[in-house]
Amino acid sequence: MTGQHGKFVWYELMTTDTEAAQTFYENVIGWSGSDAGMPGMEYMLFSMGGQQVAGLMTMPEGALEMNIPPAWLGYVAVDDVDAAAAKVAADGGNVHRAPDDIPGVGRFAIVTDPHGAVFALFKGTSEAPQALEQMAPGNVGWHELMAGDLDTAFAFYSNLFGWTKDQAMDMGDMGTYQIFSWNGTQIGGMMTKPEDIPAPYWLYYFNVEALDAAIERAKSGGAKIVLEPMEVPGGAWIVQCIDPQGALFALVAPKR
C-alpha cells in the first residue's frame, strides 16, 4: 500500500438482501459478482473487466434495530490503521469498530468524523493491485461528503489524509461546494449539508457510460430517484438514487 495514504481504495455495500442487491448492481452498473470465498462469512466481490471494485455483505446483526439503514461504506488507505484511528479519536471523531485484521487481506477500522459521517480506514497486507482509472466505467468516479460543517470537516480530513483544497464553487444559498484533491487529482467534493438532511454522510458516484439508459435500468430494478439528472461543471451528468433495499448511491456519466 506504499504511497496510497488518503486514497479511497474499496467500497462495501451492507444490505438486507445480498442476492437481490447483487442482481440489481450487476444490471445497473455492469459489474460481475463472485463469492470471495472468505471462511466463516458470506462476502461477494463486484468486479469490472477483471478488476475488483467493491464488496457486498449482509448487514451486521442488530444494525436495523439501531435504525442503521443499508448503506455504502468507503475505505480509505492509511499507512498505519491503529495510528490513524487514534488520530480520528483525538481530533473529535469516533472509532466504532476498533482496528482489526482480515486474515490474508489487511487491517481495518470503522470510524466517524466529528459530525458522524461514517468511513473506514484500511491497510492491505500486500501491495495494492492495479486499479481501474478513476473515470473508467464501473469504478467510483467521485466521492461526496454532505458535511456537518464544511470548514471543520475539511480541516479534519485534510489533517488525517492530506487532502488539499481545489476549486471552490459558490452554490448560492446552499453555501460553498469545496472540491478536494489527493496527490494533485480531484477525487471529490464536500459541502455543509442542508438543514433538512438529518445526518452527514458520504455518497459514492459510480461511473456508467450513459446516464439515461442506466437510470432506466435502475428504475426497472426498483430504485427510486431522489435527485433528478443534472449536468455538473465539466460536462458530466449525475443522478442520485436509493436502491431497492434502501441504500443511497449515485451515478455519473459523460453523456445523457
Short mmCIF file of N, CA and C in Angstrom, two decimals, residues 32 41 50 64 73 75 77 116 157 175 199 205 229:
data_model
loop_
_atom_site.label_atom_id
_atom_site.label_comp_id
_atom_site.label_asym_id
_atom_site.label_seq_id
_atom_site.Cartn_x
_atom_site.Cartn_y
_atom_site.Cartn_z
N SER A 32 -19.59 -7.71 -12.43
CA SER A 32 -19.73 -9.16 -12.29
C SER A 32 -19.53 -9.50 -10.82
N MET A 41 -17.88 -16.47 6.61
CA MET A 41 -18.80 -15.38 6.29
C MET A 41 -19.09 -15.36 4.79
N GLY A 50 -12.42 -7.62 -14.87
CA GLY A 50 -11.44 -8.38 -14.13
C GLY A 50 -10.84 -7.66 -12.94
N LEU A 64 -30.23 -2.98 12.06
CA LEU A 64 -31.55 -2.42 11.76
C LEU A 64 -32.26 -1.96 13.02
N LEU A 73 -20.22 1.93 2.18
CA LEU A 73 -19.13 2.36 3.05
C LEU A 73 -17.86 2.46 2.22
N TYR A 75 -13.69 2.82 1.98
CA TYR A 75 -12.46 2.53 2.71
C TYR A 75 -11.34 3.41 2.18
N ALA A 77 -7.25 4.25 2.31
CA ALA A 77 -5.96 3.66 2.69
C ALA A 77 -5.20 4.58 3.64
N GLY A 116 -20.27 12.75 12.49
CA GLY A 116 -20.98 11.48 12.41
C GLY A 116 -20.97 10.78 11.07
N TYR A 157 -10.43 16.08 7.71
CA TYR A 157 -9.99 15.13 6.68
C TYR A 157 -8.63 15.51 6.11
N GLY A 175 -24.45 27.44 0.05
CA GLY A 175 -23.09 27.61 0.55
C GLY A 175 -22.04 27.22 -0.48
N ALA A 199 -28.54 13.84 8.95
CA ALA A 199 -27.19 13.49 9.42
C ALA A 199 -26.20 13.55 8.26
N TYR A 205 -20.27 8.01 -6.30
CA TYR A 205 -20.80 8.12 -7.67
C TYR A 205 -20.15 7.05 -8.55
N PRO A 229 -31.73 13.91 -12.83
CA PRO A 229 -30.50 14.09 -13.61
C PRO A 229 -30.14 15.56 -13.76
#
